[in-house]
mmCIF file of C-alpha atoms in Angstrom:
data_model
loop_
_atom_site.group_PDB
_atom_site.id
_atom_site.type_symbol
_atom_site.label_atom_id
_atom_site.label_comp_id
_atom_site.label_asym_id
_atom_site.label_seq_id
_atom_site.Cartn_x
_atom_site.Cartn_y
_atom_site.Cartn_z
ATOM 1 C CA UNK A 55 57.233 -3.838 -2.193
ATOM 2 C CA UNK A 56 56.172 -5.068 1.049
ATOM 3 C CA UNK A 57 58.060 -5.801 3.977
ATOM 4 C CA UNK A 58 58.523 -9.707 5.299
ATOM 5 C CA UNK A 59 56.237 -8.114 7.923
ATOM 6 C CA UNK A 60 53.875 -6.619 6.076
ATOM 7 C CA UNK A 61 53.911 -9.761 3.495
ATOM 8 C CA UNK A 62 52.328 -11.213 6.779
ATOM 9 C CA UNK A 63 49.676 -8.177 7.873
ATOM 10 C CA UNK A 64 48.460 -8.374 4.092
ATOM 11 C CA UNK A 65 47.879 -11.924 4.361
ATOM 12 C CA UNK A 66 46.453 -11.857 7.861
ATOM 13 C CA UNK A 67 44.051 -9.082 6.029
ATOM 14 C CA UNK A 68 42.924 -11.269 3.088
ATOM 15 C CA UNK A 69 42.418 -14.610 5.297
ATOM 16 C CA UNK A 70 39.828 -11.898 7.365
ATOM 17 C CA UNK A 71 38.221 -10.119 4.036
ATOM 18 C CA UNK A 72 37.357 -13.902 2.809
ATOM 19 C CA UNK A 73 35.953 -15.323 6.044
ATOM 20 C CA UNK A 74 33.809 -11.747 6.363
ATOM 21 C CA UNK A 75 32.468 -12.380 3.057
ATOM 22 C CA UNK A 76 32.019 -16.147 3.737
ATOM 23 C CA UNK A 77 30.048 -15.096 6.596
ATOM 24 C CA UNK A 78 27.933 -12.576 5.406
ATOM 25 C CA UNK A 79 26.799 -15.079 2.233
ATOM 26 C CA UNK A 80 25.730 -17.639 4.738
ATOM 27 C CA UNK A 81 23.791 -14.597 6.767
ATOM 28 C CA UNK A 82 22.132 -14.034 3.026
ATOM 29 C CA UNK A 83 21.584 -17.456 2.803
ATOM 30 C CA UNK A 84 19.835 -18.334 6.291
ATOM 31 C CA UNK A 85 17.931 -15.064 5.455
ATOM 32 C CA UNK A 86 16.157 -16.066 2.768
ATOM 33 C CA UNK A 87 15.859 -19.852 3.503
ATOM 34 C CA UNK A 88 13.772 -18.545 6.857
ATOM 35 C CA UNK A 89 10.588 -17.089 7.453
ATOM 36 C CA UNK A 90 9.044 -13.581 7.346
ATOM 37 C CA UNK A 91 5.409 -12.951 8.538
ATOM 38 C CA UNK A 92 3.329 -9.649 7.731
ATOM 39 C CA UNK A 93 -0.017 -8.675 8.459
ATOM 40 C CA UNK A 94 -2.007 -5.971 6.307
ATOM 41 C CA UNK A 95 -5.506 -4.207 6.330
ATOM 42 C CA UNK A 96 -7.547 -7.468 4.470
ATOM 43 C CA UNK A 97 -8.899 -4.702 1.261
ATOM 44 C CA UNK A 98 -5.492 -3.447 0.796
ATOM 45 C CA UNK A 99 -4.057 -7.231 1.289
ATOM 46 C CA UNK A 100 -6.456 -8.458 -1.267
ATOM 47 C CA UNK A 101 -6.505 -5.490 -3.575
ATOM 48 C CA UNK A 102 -2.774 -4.237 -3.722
ATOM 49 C CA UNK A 103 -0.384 -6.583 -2.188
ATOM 50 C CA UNK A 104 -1.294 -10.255 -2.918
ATOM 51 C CA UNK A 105 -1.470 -9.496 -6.823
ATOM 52 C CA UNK A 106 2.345 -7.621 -6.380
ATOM 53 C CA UNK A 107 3.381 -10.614 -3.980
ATOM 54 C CA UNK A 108 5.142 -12.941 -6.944
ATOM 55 C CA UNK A 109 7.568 -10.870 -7.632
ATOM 56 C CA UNK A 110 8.519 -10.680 -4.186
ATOM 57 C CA UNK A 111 8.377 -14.465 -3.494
ATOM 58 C CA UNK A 112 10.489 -14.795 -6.695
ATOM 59 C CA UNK A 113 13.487 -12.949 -5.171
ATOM 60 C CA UNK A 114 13.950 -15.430 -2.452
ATOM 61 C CA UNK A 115 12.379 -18.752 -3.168
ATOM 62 C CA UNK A 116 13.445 -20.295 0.200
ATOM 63 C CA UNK A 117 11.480 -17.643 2.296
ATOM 64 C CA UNK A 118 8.644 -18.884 4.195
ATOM 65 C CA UNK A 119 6.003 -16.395 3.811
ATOM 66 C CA UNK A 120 2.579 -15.707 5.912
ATOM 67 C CA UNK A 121 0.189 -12.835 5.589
ATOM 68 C CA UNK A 122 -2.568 -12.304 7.777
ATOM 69 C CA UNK A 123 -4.877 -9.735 7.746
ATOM 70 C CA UNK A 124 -5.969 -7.285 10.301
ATOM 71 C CA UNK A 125 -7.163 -3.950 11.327
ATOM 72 C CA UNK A 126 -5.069 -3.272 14.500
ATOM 73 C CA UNK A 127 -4.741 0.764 14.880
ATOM 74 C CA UNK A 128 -2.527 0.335 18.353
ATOM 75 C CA UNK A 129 0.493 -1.897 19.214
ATOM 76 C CA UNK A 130 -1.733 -3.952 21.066
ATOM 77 C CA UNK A 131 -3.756 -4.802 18.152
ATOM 78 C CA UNK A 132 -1.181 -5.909 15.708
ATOM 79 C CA UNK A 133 -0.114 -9.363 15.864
ATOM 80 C CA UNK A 134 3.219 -10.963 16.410
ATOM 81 C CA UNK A 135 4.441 -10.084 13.159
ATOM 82 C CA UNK A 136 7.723 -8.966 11.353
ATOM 83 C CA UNK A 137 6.206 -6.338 9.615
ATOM 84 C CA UNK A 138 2.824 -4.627 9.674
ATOM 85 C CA UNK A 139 1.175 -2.395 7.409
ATOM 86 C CA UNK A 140 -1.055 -0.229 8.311
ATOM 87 C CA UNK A 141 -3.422 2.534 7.750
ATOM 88 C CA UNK A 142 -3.481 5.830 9.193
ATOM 89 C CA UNK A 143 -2.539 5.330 12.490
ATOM 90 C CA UNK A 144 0.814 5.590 14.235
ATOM 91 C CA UNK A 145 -0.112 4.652 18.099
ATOM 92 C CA UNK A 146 3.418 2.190 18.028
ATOM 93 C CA UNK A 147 5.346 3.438 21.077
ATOM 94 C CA UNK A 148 9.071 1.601 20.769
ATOM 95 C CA UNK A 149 8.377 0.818 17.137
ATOM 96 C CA UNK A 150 9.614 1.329 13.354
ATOM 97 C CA UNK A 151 7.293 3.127 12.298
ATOM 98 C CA UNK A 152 7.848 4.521 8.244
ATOM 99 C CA UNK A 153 5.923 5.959 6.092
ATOM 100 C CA UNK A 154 5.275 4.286 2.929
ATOM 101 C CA UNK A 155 2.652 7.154 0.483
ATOM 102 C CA UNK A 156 -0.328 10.161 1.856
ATOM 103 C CA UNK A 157 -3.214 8.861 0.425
ATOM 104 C CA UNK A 158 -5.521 11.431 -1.843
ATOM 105 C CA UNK A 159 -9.347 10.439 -2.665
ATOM 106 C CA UNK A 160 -11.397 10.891 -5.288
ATOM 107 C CA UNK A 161 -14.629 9.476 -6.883
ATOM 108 C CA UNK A 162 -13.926 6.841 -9.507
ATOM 109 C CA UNK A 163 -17.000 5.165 -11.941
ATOM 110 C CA UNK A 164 -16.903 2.893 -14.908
ATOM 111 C CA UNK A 165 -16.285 4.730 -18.265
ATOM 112 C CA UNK A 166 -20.263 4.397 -19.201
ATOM 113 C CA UNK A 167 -21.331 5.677 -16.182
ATOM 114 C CA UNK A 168 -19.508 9.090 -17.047
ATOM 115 C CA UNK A 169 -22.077 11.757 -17.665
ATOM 116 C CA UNK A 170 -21.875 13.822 -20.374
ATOM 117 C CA UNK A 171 -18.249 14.987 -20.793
ATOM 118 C CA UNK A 172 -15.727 14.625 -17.862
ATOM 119 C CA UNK A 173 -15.087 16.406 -16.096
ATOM 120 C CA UNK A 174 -18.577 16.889 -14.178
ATOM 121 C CA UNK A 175 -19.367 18.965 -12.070
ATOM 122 C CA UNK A 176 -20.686 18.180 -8.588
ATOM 123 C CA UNK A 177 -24.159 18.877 -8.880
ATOM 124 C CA UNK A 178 -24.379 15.617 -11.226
ATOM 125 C CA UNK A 179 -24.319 13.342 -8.329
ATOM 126 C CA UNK A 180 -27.990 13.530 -7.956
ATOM 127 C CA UNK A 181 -28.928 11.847 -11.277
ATOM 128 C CA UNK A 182 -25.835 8.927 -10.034
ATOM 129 C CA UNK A 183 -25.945 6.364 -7.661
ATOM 130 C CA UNK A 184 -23.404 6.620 -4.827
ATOM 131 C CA UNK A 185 -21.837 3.752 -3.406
ATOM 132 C CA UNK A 186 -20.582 4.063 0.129
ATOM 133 C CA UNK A 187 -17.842 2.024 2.574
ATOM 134 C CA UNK A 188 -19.004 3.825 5.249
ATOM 135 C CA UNK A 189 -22.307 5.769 6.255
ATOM 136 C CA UNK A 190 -21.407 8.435 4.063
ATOM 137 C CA UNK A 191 -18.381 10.198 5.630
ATOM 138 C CA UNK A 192 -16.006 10.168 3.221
ATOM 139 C CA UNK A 193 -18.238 11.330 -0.028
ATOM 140 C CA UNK A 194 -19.160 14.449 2.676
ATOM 141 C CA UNK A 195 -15.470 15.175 3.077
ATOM 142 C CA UNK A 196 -14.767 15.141 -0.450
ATOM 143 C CA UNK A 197 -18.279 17.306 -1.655
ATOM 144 C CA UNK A 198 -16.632 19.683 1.699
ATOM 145 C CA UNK A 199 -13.281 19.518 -0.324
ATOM 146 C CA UNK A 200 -14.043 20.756 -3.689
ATOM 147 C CA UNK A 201 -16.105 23.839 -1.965
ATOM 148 C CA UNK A 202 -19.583 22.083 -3.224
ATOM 149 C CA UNK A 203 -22.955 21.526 -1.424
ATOM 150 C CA UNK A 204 -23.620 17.791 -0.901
ATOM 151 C CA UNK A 205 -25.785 16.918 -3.097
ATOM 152 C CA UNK A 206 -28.763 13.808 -2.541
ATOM 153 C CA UNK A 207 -28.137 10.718 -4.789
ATOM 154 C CA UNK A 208 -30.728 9.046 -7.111
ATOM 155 C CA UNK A 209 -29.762 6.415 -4.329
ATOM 156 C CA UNK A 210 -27.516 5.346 -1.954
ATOM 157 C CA UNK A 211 -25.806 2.074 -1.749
ATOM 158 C CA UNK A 212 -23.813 0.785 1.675
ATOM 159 C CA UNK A 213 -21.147 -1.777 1.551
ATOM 160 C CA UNK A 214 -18.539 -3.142 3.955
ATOM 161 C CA UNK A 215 -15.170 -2.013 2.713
ATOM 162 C CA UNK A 216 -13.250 -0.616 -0.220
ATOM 163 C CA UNK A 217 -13.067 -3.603 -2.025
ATOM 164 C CA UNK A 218 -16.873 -4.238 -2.444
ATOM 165 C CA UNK A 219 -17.186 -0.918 -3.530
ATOM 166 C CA UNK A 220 -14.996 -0.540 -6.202
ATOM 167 C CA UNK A 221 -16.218 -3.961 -7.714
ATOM 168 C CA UNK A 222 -19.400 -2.399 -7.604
ATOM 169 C CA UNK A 223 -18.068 1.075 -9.239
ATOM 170 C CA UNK A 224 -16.247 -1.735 -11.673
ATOM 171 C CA UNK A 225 -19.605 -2.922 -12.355
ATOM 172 C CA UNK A 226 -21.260 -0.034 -13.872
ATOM 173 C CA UNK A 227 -23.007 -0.083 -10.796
ATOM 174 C CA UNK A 228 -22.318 3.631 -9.738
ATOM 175 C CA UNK A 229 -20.099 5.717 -8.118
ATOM 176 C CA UNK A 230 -17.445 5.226 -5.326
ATOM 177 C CA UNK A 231 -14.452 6.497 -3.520
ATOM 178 C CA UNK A 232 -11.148 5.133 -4.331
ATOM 179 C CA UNK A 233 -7.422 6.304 -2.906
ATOM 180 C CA UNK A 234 -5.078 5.620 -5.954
ATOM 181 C CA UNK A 235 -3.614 2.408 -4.163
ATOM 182 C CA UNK A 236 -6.618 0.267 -3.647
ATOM 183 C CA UNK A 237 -8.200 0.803 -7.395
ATOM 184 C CA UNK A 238 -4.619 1.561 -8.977
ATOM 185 C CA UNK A 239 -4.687 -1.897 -11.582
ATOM 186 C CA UNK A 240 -8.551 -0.623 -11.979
ATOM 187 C CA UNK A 241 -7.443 2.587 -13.159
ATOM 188 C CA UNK A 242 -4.411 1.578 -15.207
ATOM 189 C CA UNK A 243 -6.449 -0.724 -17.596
ATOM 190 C CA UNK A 244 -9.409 1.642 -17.086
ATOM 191 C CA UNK A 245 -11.796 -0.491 -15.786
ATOM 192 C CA UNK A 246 -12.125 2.720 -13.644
ATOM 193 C CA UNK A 247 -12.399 6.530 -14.882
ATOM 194 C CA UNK A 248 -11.997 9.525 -12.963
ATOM 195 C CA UNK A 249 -14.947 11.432 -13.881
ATOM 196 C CA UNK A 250 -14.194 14.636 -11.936
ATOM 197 C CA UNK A 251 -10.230 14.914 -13.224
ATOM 198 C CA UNK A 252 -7.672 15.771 -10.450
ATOM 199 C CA UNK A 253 -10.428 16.576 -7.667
ATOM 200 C CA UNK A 254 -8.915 14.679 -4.710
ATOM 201 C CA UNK A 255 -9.154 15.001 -0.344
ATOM 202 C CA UNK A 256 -6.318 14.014 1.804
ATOM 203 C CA UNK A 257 -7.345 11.268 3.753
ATOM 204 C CA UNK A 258 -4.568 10.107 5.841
ATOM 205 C CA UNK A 259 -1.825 7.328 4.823
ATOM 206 C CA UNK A 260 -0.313 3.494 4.670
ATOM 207 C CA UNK A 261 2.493 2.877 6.852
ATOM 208 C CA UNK A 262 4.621 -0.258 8.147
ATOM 209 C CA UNK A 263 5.994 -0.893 11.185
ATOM 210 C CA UNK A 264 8.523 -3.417 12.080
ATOM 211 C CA UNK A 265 10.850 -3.512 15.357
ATOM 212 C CA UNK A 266 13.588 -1.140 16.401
ATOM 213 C CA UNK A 267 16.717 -2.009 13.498
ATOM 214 C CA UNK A 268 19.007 -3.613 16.330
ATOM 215 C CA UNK A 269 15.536 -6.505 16.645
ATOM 216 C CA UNK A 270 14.578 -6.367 13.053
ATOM 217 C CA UNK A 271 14.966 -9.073 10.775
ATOM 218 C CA UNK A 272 16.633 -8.812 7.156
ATOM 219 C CA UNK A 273 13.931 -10.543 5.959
ATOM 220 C CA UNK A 274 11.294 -7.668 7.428
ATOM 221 C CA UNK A 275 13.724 -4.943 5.721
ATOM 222 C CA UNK A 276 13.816 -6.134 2.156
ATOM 223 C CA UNK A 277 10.331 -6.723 2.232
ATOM 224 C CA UNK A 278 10.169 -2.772 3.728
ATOM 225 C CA UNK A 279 12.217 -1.907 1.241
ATOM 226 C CA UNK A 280 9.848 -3.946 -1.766
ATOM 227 C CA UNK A 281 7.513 -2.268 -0.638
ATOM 228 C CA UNK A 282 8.279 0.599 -0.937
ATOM 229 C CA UNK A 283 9.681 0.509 -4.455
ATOM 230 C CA UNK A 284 5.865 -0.999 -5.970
ATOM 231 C CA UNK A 285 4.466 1.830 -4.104
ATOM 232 C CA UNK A 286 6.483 4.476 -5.429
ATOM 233 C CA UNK A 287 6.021 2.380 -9.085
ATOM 234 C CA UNK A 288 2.339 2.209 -8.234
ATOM 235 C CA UNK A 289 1.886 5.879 -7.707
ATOM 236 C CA UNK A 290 3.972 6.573 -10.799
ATOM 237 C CA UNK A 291 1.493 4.379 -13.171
ATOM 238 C CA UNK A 292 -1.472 6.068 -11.947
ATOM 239 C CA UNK A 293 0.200 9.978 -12.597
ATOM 240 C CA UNK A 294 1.045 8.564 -16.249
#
């Protein structure tokens, strides 16, 4: 039994629990009735995020959204954003700066442009046609990877970007390089094979950055957080 006086502390308590609480529901609510603005690399905005963005939009359907793709690899680069993800770089003095997956490559085709019996071996790359996002870096770094000579295509094809080349591996048209993030829906309905099994590089990583926690929004950290969780459920699709 309480005290007259303590009668009074309890009461003082509850009146300050309930206008906490009151408080922190209207925080919630101006939130999520707001705005949060992101920028991304434009393949892995097109290829990865935008078809994963409903659900996200569908947890707070008050939330003015705005992506806008970029390439910035510095501070300087990035735009005035919330949140920015970005690839292999981490040149964000003053910054949030988190890791979000290590990215592993590895040559993907269609399943009729398997030879033989997968896996293959390297040296069938010269009766395939390689398709390139670069001038032929990262197919070097993965022939230097798996202890193989690099062997010369039945020919070459050069594209800008990721995305053009996996919609030409999609294609039938040959072979490309994918990371396990940008092909990962490609790979799940296997519109994409791996043809040389578990062969893979290490080729650096996506991160996001957002302001110091004391200047970031709530907004910016449940989208962090989203993110993070379809990665994680991305990366567990593709090991399945």
């Amino acid at each position: 039994m309480l005290t007259p006086d303590g009668e009074r502390l309890l009461g003082a308590v509850q009146q300050g629990l309930e206008l906490i609480a009151a408080a922190a529901a209207q925080v919630r609510e101006d939130t999520f009735s707001s705005s949060l603005s992101v920028s991304a690399p434009p393949a892995f905005a097109s290829q990865w995020l935008v078809p994963r963005l409903p659900r996200f939009l569908d947890l707070f359907p008050d939330l003015t959204y705005s992506l806008i793709p970029t390439s910035g690899n510095s501070l300087k680069d990035l735009p005035r954003v919330d949140a920015s993800i970005v690839f292999n770089s981490a040149q964000f003095p003053g910054m949030r700066v988190e890791a979000l997956t290590q990215l592993d490559m590895f040559p993907v085709c269609a399943p009729n442009s398997v030879l033989g019996t997968a896996p293959m071996a390297p040296e069938d790359l010269r009766r395939v046609t390689l398709i390139h996002e670069d001038q032929g870096e990262i197919w070097a770094r993965w022939f230097a990877a798996v202890g193989a000579d690099q062997t010369e295509p039945r020919r070459n094809i050069f594209v800008s970007g990721t995305q053009a080349a996996l919609a030409l591996a999609v294609a039938g048209v040959g072979y490309a390089i994918d990371d396990g993030i940008m092909g990962a829906k490609a790979l799940a309905d296997r519109s994409l094979v791996r043809p040389f099994g578990q062969r893979t590089f290490a080729f650096g990583s996506y991160s996001i950055v957002t302001p110091p926690l004391e200047r970031v929004t709530p907004a910016a950290l449940a989208f962090t957080d989203w993110v993070r969780q379809e990665i994680s459920e991305t990366i567990r699709v593709r090991s399945s």
